[in-house]
Short mmCIF file of C-alpha atoms and ligand atoms in Angstrom, two decimals:
data_model
loop_
_atom_site.label_atom_id
_atom_site.label_comp_id
_atom_site.label_asym_id
_atom_site.label_seq_id
_atom_site.Cartn_x
_atom_site.Cartn_y
_atom_site.Cartn_z
CA MET V 1 0.00 0.00 0.00
CA GLY V 2 1.22 3.48 -0.82
CA SER V 3 2.75 5.44 2.00
CA ILE V 4 0.88 8.55 0.88
CA ILE V 5 -2.38 6.91 1.90
CA TRP V 6 -0.95 6.07 5.29
CA THR V 7 0.37 9.60 5.80
CA TYR V 8 -3.11 10.84 5.04
CA LEU V 9 -4.61 8.31 7.44
CA ILE V 10 -2.20 9.29 10.17
CA ASP V 11 -3.31 12.91 9.76
CA GLU V 12 -6.89 11.74 10.09
CA ILE V 13 -6.05 9.80 13.20
CA MET V 14 -4.42 12.87 14.74
CA ALA V 15 -7.67 14.73 14.07
CA TYR V 16 -9.80 11.93 15.56
CA PRO V 17 -7.54 10.40 18.20
CA GLU V 18 -10.04 7.76 19.27
CA PHE V 19 -9.83 6.13 15.84
CA PRO V 20 -7.33 3.25 15.86
CA ASN V 21 -4.35 3.05 13.55
CA HIS V 22 -4.76 1.02 10.36
CA ASP V 23 -1.72 -1.11 11.17
CA ASP V 24 -3.34 -2.27 14.39
CA PHE V 25 -5.76 -4.48 12.45
CA THR V 26 -5.28 -7.94 11.03
CA ALA V 27 -6.87 -9.15 7.79
CA ILE V 28 -9.17 -12.15 8.32
CA SER V 29 -7.36 -14.10 5.57
CA LYS V 30 -4.17 -13.94 7.68
CA VAL V 31 -5.94 -15.45 10.66
CA LEU V 32 -7.41 -18.22 8.49
CA ALA V 33 -3.96 -18.92 7.07
CA GLY V 34 -2.74 -19.58 10.63
CA GLU V 35 -0.31 -16.67 10.49
CA CYS V 36 -1.35 -15.02 13.75
CA GLU V 37 -0.28 -15.66 17.30
CA GLY V 38 -1.47 -13.91 20.43
CA GLU V 39 -4.02 -11.17 20.67
CA ILE V 40 -5.12 -9.46 17.45
CA THR V 41 -7.81 -7.02 16.38
CA ILE V 42 -10.00 -7.52 13.33
CA ARG V 43 -12.73 -5.33 11.90
CA GLY V 44 -15.51 -5.85 9.46
CA TRP V 45 -19.22 -6.49 9.11
CA ILE V 46 -21.45 -9.05 10.76
CA TYR V 47 -22.24 -11.81 8.30
CA ARG V 48 -24.16 -14.14 10.61
CA THR V 49 -25.04 -14.00 14.27
CA ARG V 50 -26.64 -16.18 16.91
CA SER V 51 -26.49 -16.06 20.67
CA SER V 52 -27.56 -17.70 23.87
CA GLY V 53 -27.63 -16.30 27.41
CA LYS V 54 -23.88 -16.50 27.85
CA LEU V 55 -22.38 -16.75 24.37
CA ALA V 56 -22.65 -14.93 21.08
CA PHE V 57 -21.31 -16.51 17.88
CA ILE V 58 -20.67 -13.82 15.37
CA VAL V 59 -19.31 -14.47 11.91
CA LEU V 60 -17.48 -11.44 10.68
CA ARG V 61 -16.43 -10.66 7.14
CA ASP V 62 -13.90 -8.27 5.68
CA SER V 63 -12.77 -8.03 2.07
CA THR V 64 -10.39 -10.97 2.55
CA GLY V 65 -12.62 -13.61 4.14
CA SER V 66 -14.89 -14.44 7.05
CA ILE V 67 -14.32 -15.90 10.50
CA GLN V 68 -16.37 -16.72 13.55
CA SER V 69 -15.78 -14.84 16.76
CA THR V 70 -17.06 -16.19 20.04
CA VAL V 71 -18.06 -13.54 22.52
CA SER V 72 -18.47 -14.93 26.00
CA LYS V 73 -20.28 -12.99 28.71
CA LYS V 74 -17.50 -13.72 31.17
CA ASN V 75 -14.68 -12.35 28.96
CA VAL V 76 -16.03 -8.94 27.90
CA THR V 77 -17.70 -5.99 29.60
CA GLU V 78 -21.42 -6.15 30.19
CA SER V 79 -22.15 -3.45 27.61
CA SER V 80 -19.96 -5.17 24.99
CA PHE V 81 -21.81 -8.41 25.52
CA SER V 82 -25.18 -6.78 25.24
CA ASP V 83 -24.07 -4.97 22.05
CA ALA V 84 -22.80 -8.25 20.60
CA ARG V 85 -26.19 -9.86 21.19
CA LYS V 86 -28.09 -6.90 19.85
CA ALA V 87 -26.12 -6.08 16.67
CA LEU V 88 -27.87 -7.19 13.47
CA ILE V 89 -26.15 -8.47 10.37
CA GLU V 90 -24.14 -5.89 8.42
CA SER V 91 -23.37 -3.93 11.60
CA SER V 92 -19.75 -2.76 11.46
CA VAL V 93 -17.66 -4.00 14.37
CA ILE V 94 -14.16 -4.23 15.83
CA VAL V 95 -13.20 -7.41 17.66
CA LYS V 96 -10.15 -7.98 19.79
CA GLY V 97 -9.23 -11.55 20.71
CA ILE V 98 -7.06 -14.60 20.39
CA PRO V 99 -7.27 -16.85 17.32
CA ALA V 100 -7.87 -20.49 18.17
CA LYS V 101 -7.88 -23.51 15.89
CA ASP V 102 -11.33 -25.06 15.99
CA ASP V 103 -12.46 -27.65 13.48
CA ARG V 104 -16.11 -26.95 14.21
CA ALA V 105 -15.78 -23.33 13.10
CA PRO V 106 -16.21 -22.53 9.37
CA GLY V 107 -12.69 -22.06 7.97
CA GLY V 108 -11.13 -23.98 10.86
CA TRP V 109 -10.35 -20.96 13.03
CA GLU V 110 -12.25 -18.77 15.43
CA ILE V 111 -11.49 -15.73 17.52
CA ARG V 112 -12.13 -15.83 21.26
CA ALA V 113 -13.10 -12.24 21.90
CA SER V 114 -11.72 -10.16 24.74
CA ASP V 115 -13.37 -6.99 23.45
CA PHE V 116 -16.28 -6.37 21.07
CA GLU V 117 -17.09 -2.89 19.82
CA VAL V 118 -19.96 -1.96 17.51
CA VAL V 119 -18.94 0.91 15.24
CA HIS V 120 -22.40 1.21 13.72
CA PHE V 121 -25.59 -0.72 14.44
CA ALA V 122 -27.18 -1.78 11.15
CA GLU V 123 -30.89 -1.59 10.51
CA THR V 124 -32.64 -4.78 9.42
CA PHE V 125 -30.90 -5.80 6.19
CA PRO V 126 -33.39 -5.98 3.30
CA ILE V 127 -31.68 -8.97 1.69
CA THR V 128 -32.22 -12.39 3.19
CA LYS V 129 -31.68 -15.84 1.69
CA ASP V 130 -33.15 -16.95 -1.64
CA GLN V 131 -34.34 -13.67 -3.04
CA SER V 132 -35.45 -13.07 -6.59
CA ASP V 133 -33.02 -11.70 -9.14
CA GLU V 134 -35.20 -8.62 -9.42
CA HIS V 135 -34.99 -7.94 -5.68
CA LEU V 136 -31.22 -8.36 -5.77
CA LEU V 137 -30.96 -5.98 -8.72
CA ASN V 138 -33.15 -3.39 -6.99
CA ASN V 139 -30.86 -3.68 -3.99
CA ARG V 140 -27.64 -3.92 -5.95
CA HIS V 141 -26.08 -1.16 -3.82
CA LEU V 142 -26.34 -3.57 -0.87
CA TRP V 143 -25.94 -6.86 -2.72
CA LEU V 144 -22.43 -5.77 -3.74
CA ARG V 145 -21.39 -6.93 -0.26
CA SER V 146 -22.30 -10.53 -1.00
CA GLN V 147 -19.60 -13.19 -1.23
CA SER V 148 -20.47 -14.01 -4.82
CA MET V 149 -20.36 -10.38 -5.98
CA VAL V 150 -17.07 -9.81 -4.19
CA ALA V 151 -15.61 -12.96 -5.76
CA SER V 152 -16.73 -12.00 -9.30
CA LEU V 153 -15.46 -8.47 -8.92
CA LYS V 154 -12.04 -9.67 -7.77
CA ILE V 155 -11.84 -11.90 -10.84
CA ARG V 156 -12.98 -8.98 -12.98
CA SER V 157 -10.14 -6.88 -11.59
CA THR V 158 -7.62 -9.61 -12.47
CA VAL V 159 -8.98 -9.73 -16.04
CA PHE V 160 -8.60 -5.95 -16.45
CA LYS V 161 -5.04 -6.11 -15.15
CA ALA V 162 -4.12 -9.12 -17.28
CA PHE V 163 -5.45 -7.43 -20.42
CA ARG V 164 -3.45 -4.29 -19.67
CA ASP V 165 -0.28 -6.16 -18.76
CA TYR V 166 -0.36 -8.33 -21.86
CA TRP V 167 -0.58 -5.46 -24.33
CA THR V 168 1.75 -3.20 -22.38
CA ASP V 169 4.33 -6.01 -22.31
CA ASN V 170 3.91 -6.30 -26.10
CA GLU V 171 4.78 -2.58 -26.31
CA PHE V 172 1.28 -1.36 -27.13
CA THR V 173 0.32 2.11 -25.88
CA GLU V 174 -2.88 2.59 -23.86
CA ILE V 175 -4.99 5.39 -25.26
CA GLN V 176 -8.49 6.86 -24.91
CA SER V 177 -11.13 7.86 -27.45
CA PRO V 178 -14.22 10.04 -26.99
CA SER V 179 -17.56 8.66 -25.78
CA PHE V 180 -19.53 11.43 -27.52
CA THR V 181 -19.34 10.82 -31.25
CA THR V 182 -21.15 11.79 -34.45
CA SER V 183 -20.43 8.82 -36.70
CA ALA V 184 -21.73 5.32 -36.20
CA CYS V 185 -19.58 2.28 -36.83
CA GLU V 186 -21.75 -0.65 -35.69
CA GLY V 187 -25.09 0.07 -37.34
CA GLY V 188 -27.76 2.61 -36.49
CA SER V 189 -30.18 0.34 -34.67
CA THR V 190 -28.16 0.21 -31.45
CA LEU V 191 -27.15 3.88 -31.36
CA PHE V 192 -27.89 5.95 -28.28
CA ASN V 193 -28.64 9.59 -29.03
CA VAL V 194 -27.76 12.23 -26.50
CA TYR V 195 -29.22 15.70 -26.61
CA TYR V 196 -26.08 17.77 -26.98
CA ASP V 197 -27.01 21.17 -25.68
CA ASP V 198 -23.98 23.18 -26.74
CA GLU V 199 -24.57 22.89 -30.44
CA LYS V 200 -28.05 24.38 -30.24
CA GLU V 201 -26.91 27.98 -30.54
CA LYS V 202 -24.73 27.32 -33.57
CA THR V 203 -27.32 25.53 -35.67
CA GLY V 204 -30.54 26.88 -34.25
CA GLN V 205 -31.73 23.27 -33.94
CA LYS V 206 -31.48 20.57 -31.37
CA PHE V 207 -28.34 18.61 -31.98
CA TYR V 208 -27.87 15.00 -30.95
CA ALA V 209 -24.58 13.21 -30.49
CA HIS V 210 -24.22 9.45 -30.19
CA LEU V 211 -22.62 7.48 -27.42
CA SER V 212 -19.69 5.48 -28.71
CA GLN V 213 -20.36 1.87 -29.79
CA SER V 214 -16.65 1.21 -30.29
CA TRP V 215 -13.44 3.20 -30.50
CA GLN V 216 -12.90 1.83 -34.03
CA LEU V 217 -12.77 4.97 -36.16
CA TYR V 218 -10.79 6.93 -33.58
CA ALA V 219 -8.41 4.02 -33.05
CA GLU V 220 -7.52 3.95 -36.71
CA ALA V 221 -6.70 7.67 -36.66
CA THR V 222 -4.64 7.38 -33.46
CA MET V 223 -2.78 4.34 -34.78
CA PHE V 224 -0.88 6.34 -37.41
CA GLY V 225 1.18 8.02 -34.72
CA LEU V 226 1.51 5.25 -32.14
CA GLU V 227 1.27 2.14 -34.37
CA ASN V 228 0.20 -0.29 -31.61
CA ILE V 229 -2.57 0.81 -29.30
CA PHE V 230 -5.22 -0.46 -26.91
CA THR V 231 -8.03 0.89 -24.76
CA LEU V 232 -10.28 -0.17 -21.90
CA ALA V 233 -13.49 1.82 -21.94
CA PRO V 234 -17.24 1.54 -21.84
CA SER V 235 -19.13 1.16 -25.12
CA PHE V 236 -22.83 1.88 -25.42
CA ARG V 237 -25.37 -0.05 -27.46
CA ALA V 238 -29.14 0.18 -27.30
CA GLU V 239 -29.66 -3.59 -27.35
CA LYS V 240 -33.37 -4.12 -27.87
CA SER V 241 -33.36 -7.87 -27.53
CA ARG V 242 -32.89 -9.18 -24.02
CA THR V 243 -30.18 -11.81 -23.74
CA ARG V 244 -27.86 -13.18 -21.09
CA ARG V 245 -24.87 -11.57 -22.69
CA HIS V 246 -25.88 -8.04 -23.72
CA LEU V 247 -25.59 -4.92 -21.62
CA THR V 248 -26.35 -1.42 -22.89
CA GLU V 249 -23.13 -0.18 -21.27
CA PHE V 250 -20.34 -2.73 -21.44
CA TRP V 251 -16.57 -2.64 -20.99
CA HIS V 252 -14.81 -2.90 -24.25
CA ALA V 253 -11.15 -3.88 -24.49
CA GLU V 254 -10.02 -2.86 -27.95
CA VAL V 255 -6.74 -3.15 -29.83
CA GLU V 256 -5.54 -1.73 -33.15
CA SER V 257 -2.21 -2.39 -34.77
CA ALA V 258 -0.44 -1.10 -37.89
CA TRP V 259 1.27 -3.51 -40.33
CA VAL V 260 -0.50 -6.49 -38.73
CA HIS V 261 -2.58 -8.98 -40.72
CA ASN V 262 -5.67 -10.85 -39.58
CA HIS V 263 -3.91 -14.16 -38.83
CA GLN V 264 -1.17 -12.38 -36.86
CA MET V 265 -3.78 -10.55 -34.79
CA MET V 266 -5.50 -13.89 -34.08
CA GLU V 267 -2.25 -15.29 -32.70
CA LEU V 268 -1.76 -12.26 -30.48
CA GLU V 269 -5.31 -12.67 -29.19
CA GLU V 270 -4.68 -16.31 -28.34
CA GLY V 271 -1.72 -15.22 -26.25
CA MET V 272 -3.91 -12.64 -24.54
CA ILE V 273 -6.68 -15.12 -23.68
CA MET V 274 -4.15 -17.60 -22.29
CA HIS V 275 -2.53 -14.84 -20.23
CA ILE V 276 -5.93 -13.80 -18.83
CA ILE V 277 -6.82 -17.40 -17.91
CA GLU V 278 -3.42 -18.04 -16.32
CA SER V 279 -3.64 -14.81 -14.32
CA VAL V 280 -7.05 -15.75 -12.92
CA LEU V 281 -5.81 -19.26 -12.09
CA SER V 282 -2.84 -17.88 -10.23
CA SER V 283 -4.68 -15.09 -8.35
CA ASN V 284 -8.28 -16.20 -7.87
CA ARG V 285 -8.59 -19.89 -6.96
CA LYS V 286 -10.43 -18.99 -3.79
CA GLU V 287 -12.90 -16.79 -5.66
CA LEU V 288 -13.50 -19.45 -8.34
CA GLU V 289 -14.29 -21.93 -5.56
CA ILE V 290 -16.73 -19.50 -3.93
CA LEU V 291 -18.51 -19.22 -7.28
CA GLY V 292 -18.58 -23.01 -7.63
CA ARG V 293 -16.53 -22.88 -10.83
CA ASP V 294 -14.89 -26.14 -11.90
CA ILE V 295 -11.26 -25.01 -11.94
CA SER V 296 -10.06 -27.96 -14.04
CA VAL V 297 -12.16 -26.65 -16.94
CA LEU V 298 -10.07 -23.48 -16.95
CA GLU V 299 -6.84 -25.43 -16.47
CA ASN V 300 -7.62 -27.47 -19.59
CA ILE V 301 -7.89 -24.54 -21.96
CA LYS V 302 -5.21 -24.90 -24.63
CA ALA V 303 -3.94 -22.74 -27.51
CA PRO V 304 -3.86 -22.73 -30.50
CA PHE V 305 -7.63 -22.51 -30.79
CA GLU V 306 -9.40 -24.31 -33.64
CA ARG V 307 -10.21 -22.21 -36.70
CA PHE V 308 -13.22 -22.60 -39.01
CA THR V 309 -14.53 -20.44 -41.83
CA TYR V 310 -18.04 -19.05 -41.74
CA GLN V 311 -18.95 -21.43 -44.59
CA GLU V 312 -17.67 -24.44 -42.64
CA VAL V 313 -19.63 -23.38 -39.58
CA LEU V 314 -22.73 -22.82 -41.68
CA ASP V 315 -22.49 -26.38 -43.03
CA LYS V 316 -21.84 -27.78 -39.59
CA LEU V 317 -24.86 -25.98 -38.10
CA ASN V 318 -27.09 -27.12 -40.95
CA SER V 319 -25.96 -30.70 -40.39
CA MET V 320 -27.03 -30.23 -36.75
CA GLY V 321 -30.54 -29.33 -37.88
CA PHE V 322 -30.38 -25.56 -38.32
CA ASP V 323 -31.67 -24.00 -41.51
CA LEU V 324 -29.24 -21.24 -42.34
CA SER V 325 -28.05 -19.69 -45.56
CA TRP V 326 -25.11 -17.49 -46.53
CA GLY V 327 -25.46 -14.08 -44.89
CA ASP V 328 -27.38 -15.22 -41.81
CA ASP V 329 -26.09 -14.08 -38.43
CA PHE V 330 -25.21 -16.53 -35.71
CA GLY V 331 -27.17 -15.71 -32.59
CA TYR V 332 -27.06 -17.17 -29.12
CA LYS V 333 -28.75 -20.43 -30.16
CA GLU V 334 -26.29 -21.13 -32.95
CA GLU V 335 -23.24 -20.18 -30.89
CA LYS V 336 -24.44 -22.27 -27.99
CA ALA V 337 -24.81 -25.32 -30.21
CA LEU V 338 -21.33 -24.75 -31.64
CA THR V 339 -19.53 -24.28 -28.35
CA GLN V 340 -21.31 -26.21 -25.63
CA ASP V 341 -19.06 -29.26 -25.95
CA LEU V 342 -15.82 -27.38 -26.56
CA THR V 343 -13.05 -27.21 -23.95
CA SER V 344 -11.18 -24.29 -25.56
CA PRO V 345 -12.36 -21.24 -27.52
CA MET V 346 -12.81 -21.45 -31.33
CA TYR V 347 -12.32 -18.98 -34.15
CA ILE V 348 -14.70 -18.29 -37.02
CA THR V 349 -13.19 -16.43 -39.98
CA ASN V 350 -14.38 -15.08 -43.36
CA PHE V 351 -17.80 -13.70 -42.39
CA PRO V 352 -20.01 -12.35 -45.20
CA ARG V 353 -19.11 -8.84 -46.30
CA GLU V 354 -22.33 -7.32 -44.92
CA LYS V 355 -20.79 -7.39 -41.43
CA GLY V 356 -19.53 -3.79 -41.58
CA PHE V 357 -17.96 -1.26 -43.90
CA TYR V 358 -14.54 -1.01 -42.26
CA HIS V 359 -13.75 -4.74 -42.55
CA ARG V 360 -11.53 -5.68 -45.50
CA PRO V 361 -13.09 -7.92 -48.17
CA ASP V 362 -10.98 -10.99 -48.92
CA PRO V 363 -9.16 -10.33 -52.24
CA ASN V 364 -9.41 -14.11 -53.00
CA ASP V 365 -13.09 -14.37 -52.11
CA PRO V 366 -14.70 -10.91 -52.14
CA LYS V 367 -18.05 -12.10 -50.79
CA SER V 368 -16.30 -12.67 -47.46
CA LEU V 369 -14.13 -10.58 -45.16
CA VAL V 370 -10.66 -11.00 -43.72
CA CYS V 371 -12.01 -11.09 -40.20
CA HIS V 372 -12.71 -13.31 -37.22
CA ASP V 373 -14.83 -13.84 -34.14
CA LEU V 374 -13.62 -15.75 -31.11
CA LEU V 375 -16.23 -17.90 -29.37
CA ALA V 376 -15.80 -19.01 -25.76
CA PRO V 377 -16.50 -22.69 -24.99
CA GLU V 378 -19.23 -24.21 -22.76
CA GLY V 379 -22.00 -22.50 -24.69
CA TYR V 380 -20.83 -18.93 -23.98
CA GLY V 381 -20.19 -17.90 -27.58
CA GLU V 382 -18.74 -14.70 -28.99
CA ILE V 383 -16.31 -12.74 -26.85
CA ILE V 384 -14.18 -11.13 -29.58
CA GLY V 385 -14.93 -9.57 -32.95
CA GLY V 386 -11.94 -8.51 -35.00
CA GLY V 387 -10.15 -8.46 -38.32
CA GLU V 388 -8.25 -6.57 -40.96
CA ARG V 389 -9.47 -3.13 -42.03
CA VAL V 390 -10.03 -1.73 -45.50
CA TRP V 391 -6.97 0.35 -46.11
CA SER V 392 -7.33 1.71 -49.65
CA PRO V 393 -9.19 5.08 -49.65
CA ASP V 394 -11.15 4.27 -52.84
CA GLU V 395 -12.25 0.87 -51.62
CA LEU V 396 -13.34 2.40 -48.31
CA THR V 397 -15.51 5.02 -50.05
CA GLU V 398 -17.09 2.26 -52.10
CA ARG V 399 -17.72 0.13 -49.01
CA ILE V 400 -19.38 3.02 -47.17
CA ARG V 401 -21.71 3.56 -50.13
CA GLU V 402 -22.39 -0.15 -50.34
CA GLU V 403 -23.70 -0.06 -46.76
CA GLY V 404 -26.11 2.73 -47.71
CA LEU V 405 -24.10 5.34 -45.78
CA GLU V 406 -22.83 8.69 -47.01
CA PRO V 407 -19.09 9.06 -47.47
CA GLU V 408 -19.48 12.80 -46.62
CA SER V 409 -20.35 11.92 -43.03
CA TYR V 410 -17.08 9.99 -42.75
CA GLY V 411 -14.90 12.87 -43.97
CA TRP V 412 -12.16 12.74 -41.38
CA TYR V 413 -12.16 8.94 -41.32
CA LEU V 414 -11.59 8.83 -45.07
CA ASP V 415 -8.95 11.51 -44.70
CA ILE V 416 -6.67 9.29 -42.60
CA ARG V 417 -6.42 6.86 -45.52
CA LYS V 418 -5.06 9.56 -47.82
CA PHE V 419 -1.74 10.00 -46.06
CA GLY V 420 0.30 6.84 -46.09
CA SER V 421 -2.34 4.18 -45.56
CA VAL V 422 -1.08 0.81 -44.32
CA PRO V 423 -2.53 -2.65 -43.70
CA HIS V 424 -3.81 -2.89 -40.15
CA SER V 425 -5.92 -5.08 -37.91
CA GLY V 426 -7.61 -4.97 -34.56
CA PHE V 427 -10.35 -6.39 -32.40
CA GLY V 428 -12.80 -5.73 -29.58
CA LEU V 429 -13.07 -8.03 -26.57
CA GLY V 430 -16.11 -7.80 -24.32
CA ILE V 431 -14.62 -7.78 -20.83
CA ASP V 432 -17.91 -8.48 -19.07
CA ARG V 433 -18.63 -11.46 -21.33
CA THR V 434 -15.13 -12.78 -20.77
CA VAL V 435 -15.47 -12.49 -16.99
CA SER V 436 -18.90 -14.10 -17.15
CA TRP V 437 -17.40 -17.09 -18.99
CA ILE V 438 -14.42 -17.39 -16.66
CA CYS V 439 -16.69 -17.22 -13.60
CA GLY V 440 -19.08 -19.76 -15.11
CA SER V 441 -21.87 -17.25 -14.59
CA ASP V 442 -25.34 -17.75 -16.08
CA HIS V 443 -25.83 -14.04 -16.85
CA ILE V 444 -23.55 -11.14 -17.69
CA LYS V 445 -25.21 -8.95 -15.02
CA HIS V 446 -23.55 -11.00 -12.25
CA VAL V 447 -20.07 -9.77 -13.08
CA ILE V 448 -20.44 -5.98 -13.27
CA PRO V 449 -21.19 -3.85 -10.21
CA PHE V 450 -24.09 -1.82 -11.61
CA PRO V 451 -25.46 -3.52 -14.75
CA ARG V 452 -27.15 -1.37 -17.37
CA THR V 453 -29.77 -2.87 -19.69
CA MET V 454 -32.66 -1.37 -21.67
CA ARG V 455 -34.86 -1.89 -18.63
CA ARG V 456 -32.50 -0.84 -15.88
CA THR V 457 -30.52 2.29 -15.09
CA THR V 458 -30.86 2.19 -11.28
CA PRO V 459 -29.34 1.89 -8.78
P1 ATP E 501 -23.19 -9.79 -30.69
O1 ATP E 501 -23.43 -10.38 -32.04
O2 ATP E 501 -23.05 -10.82 -29.64
O3 ATP E 501 -24.12 -8.69 -30.34
P2 ATP E 501 -21.30 -8.04 -31.90
O4 ATP E 501 -20.96 -8.73 -33.16
O5 ATP E 501 -22.30 -6.94 -31.92
O6 ATP E 501 -21.73 -9.12 -30.79
P3 ATP E 501 -18.79 -6.65 -31.82
O7 ATP E 501 -19.35 -5.42 -32.42
O8 ATP E 501 -17.87 -7.49 -32.62
O9 ATP E 501 -19.95 -7.55 -31.20
O10 ATP E 501 -18.08 -6.22 -30.44
C1 ATP E 501 -16.92 -6.85 -29.93
C2 ATP E 501 -17.19 -7.58 -28.63
O11 ATP E 501 -17.81 -6.72 -27.68
C3 ATP E 501 -18.13 -8.74 -28.73
O12 ATP E 501 -17.46 -9.90 -29.14
C4 ATP E 501 -18.63 -8.88 -27.32
O13 ATP E 501 -17.70 -9.60 -26.51
C5 ATP E 501 -18.67 -7.47 -26.84
N1 ATP E 501 -20.03 -6.94 -26.91
C6 ATP E 501 -20.68 -6.45 -27.99
N2 ATP E 501 -21.91 -6.00 -27.67
C7 ATP E 501 -22.04 -6.20 -26.33
C8 ATP E 501 -23.07 -5.94 -25.38
N3 ATP E 501 -24.20 -5.34 -25.73
N4 ATP E 501 -22.87 -6.28 -24.07
C9 ATP E 501 -21.72 -6.87 -23.71
N5 ATP E 501 -20.70 -7.14 -24.55
C10 ATP E 501 -20.85 -6.81 -25.85
MN1 MN E 502 -24.28 -6.88 -31.31
#
């Protein structure tokens, strides 16, 4: 921990001398690891509590774990004992005592309390066992304290760090693009419009900006200076259909790289996925266990991942009983059927050219694109969309027209192709979807603190 924080805390303590020093406390995980001898002090929130006339058994949690403390009437002051009996779950408390090995206690250790102080008495907690998803979502601000949320969010943090580390170690530069934009890159139907007040005076009309669906167009402009770049940012899509894997605000990990071809980008992505999986396996075994995730499934993921063309997948799906023709999109049902028995992710390449104007048509097979999706196994489906970009200015203009868009509205984007255009590739990884897969979660909303969907913007 940074010493600046501690200096600040020490100042605080000087101002409020009754508040104990941070270093005086022990993390619960340390006690459970058997690293503590003699009297210690822990602090946290009451997770479970029950008491009799002479004893109170209080399970306490902090961010590192939970442990039972036994408060005996004969070992603490009368007022402490009565507070210990009275305090409801989620009350914040400080407990002093001696750790003792006890096989009957959850986690194998308990604390025999010599002092029990309630910092704040909680009101009756509105979340009890077995509540509906809707109730938990309405109380998300409180549900974030649950073991499962804490476990998912720790894994999420590892995934963010692993993504960053991987690309930074490959000498990519982290960069940011605007969230207010005026040009769409993923199709108009999922665009969010924002009333953009400032422009009103200039045009005399209401002016709407869009929220960014992807950094794509900005990435390509930024790439010409930095060559290899990545970002971690929210993207916004008005997803009308309700699925287990769509949010309206999701975290998008995007990469763009000059001089790199589609197949080279796919290899880099494989390395990234393996690095993310390995990082979670080395940092989050405890959290995976809390979530009930079968760890061996993650341990068995192996690169290189299998590669199929869109046409091959189409044939395979049709042989499984689907009725699809060239140009059809693969939705959740199709991707589930393709991936439910897989143990590692799979690539699909050469999608039909209708997928988007900035993808590069395959010179050997112009009805398809030099692009790829990566599908996670176990039925999860798409987590990455990527590929090579059109790099000739004339071809790009033609592609924009082909999609029924006006080249004039892509003025600056076309401009960047006019000054030393180069082959380049990139991709977007949905972080929330990736975390959902790694956690073995049945819905993307379980792995983001405050999920946003078409029906929910609170809390
Ligand atoms: P889908 O077909 O599943 O909607 P997409 O083809 O629209 O995905 P891309 O535009 O390729 O997705 O975006 C790149 C990645 O961003 C996707 O592979 C996915 O992991 C993630 N992603 C896209 N839309 C969402 C969303 N609404 N919520 C969460 N993640 C998303
Ligand atoms: Mn989509």
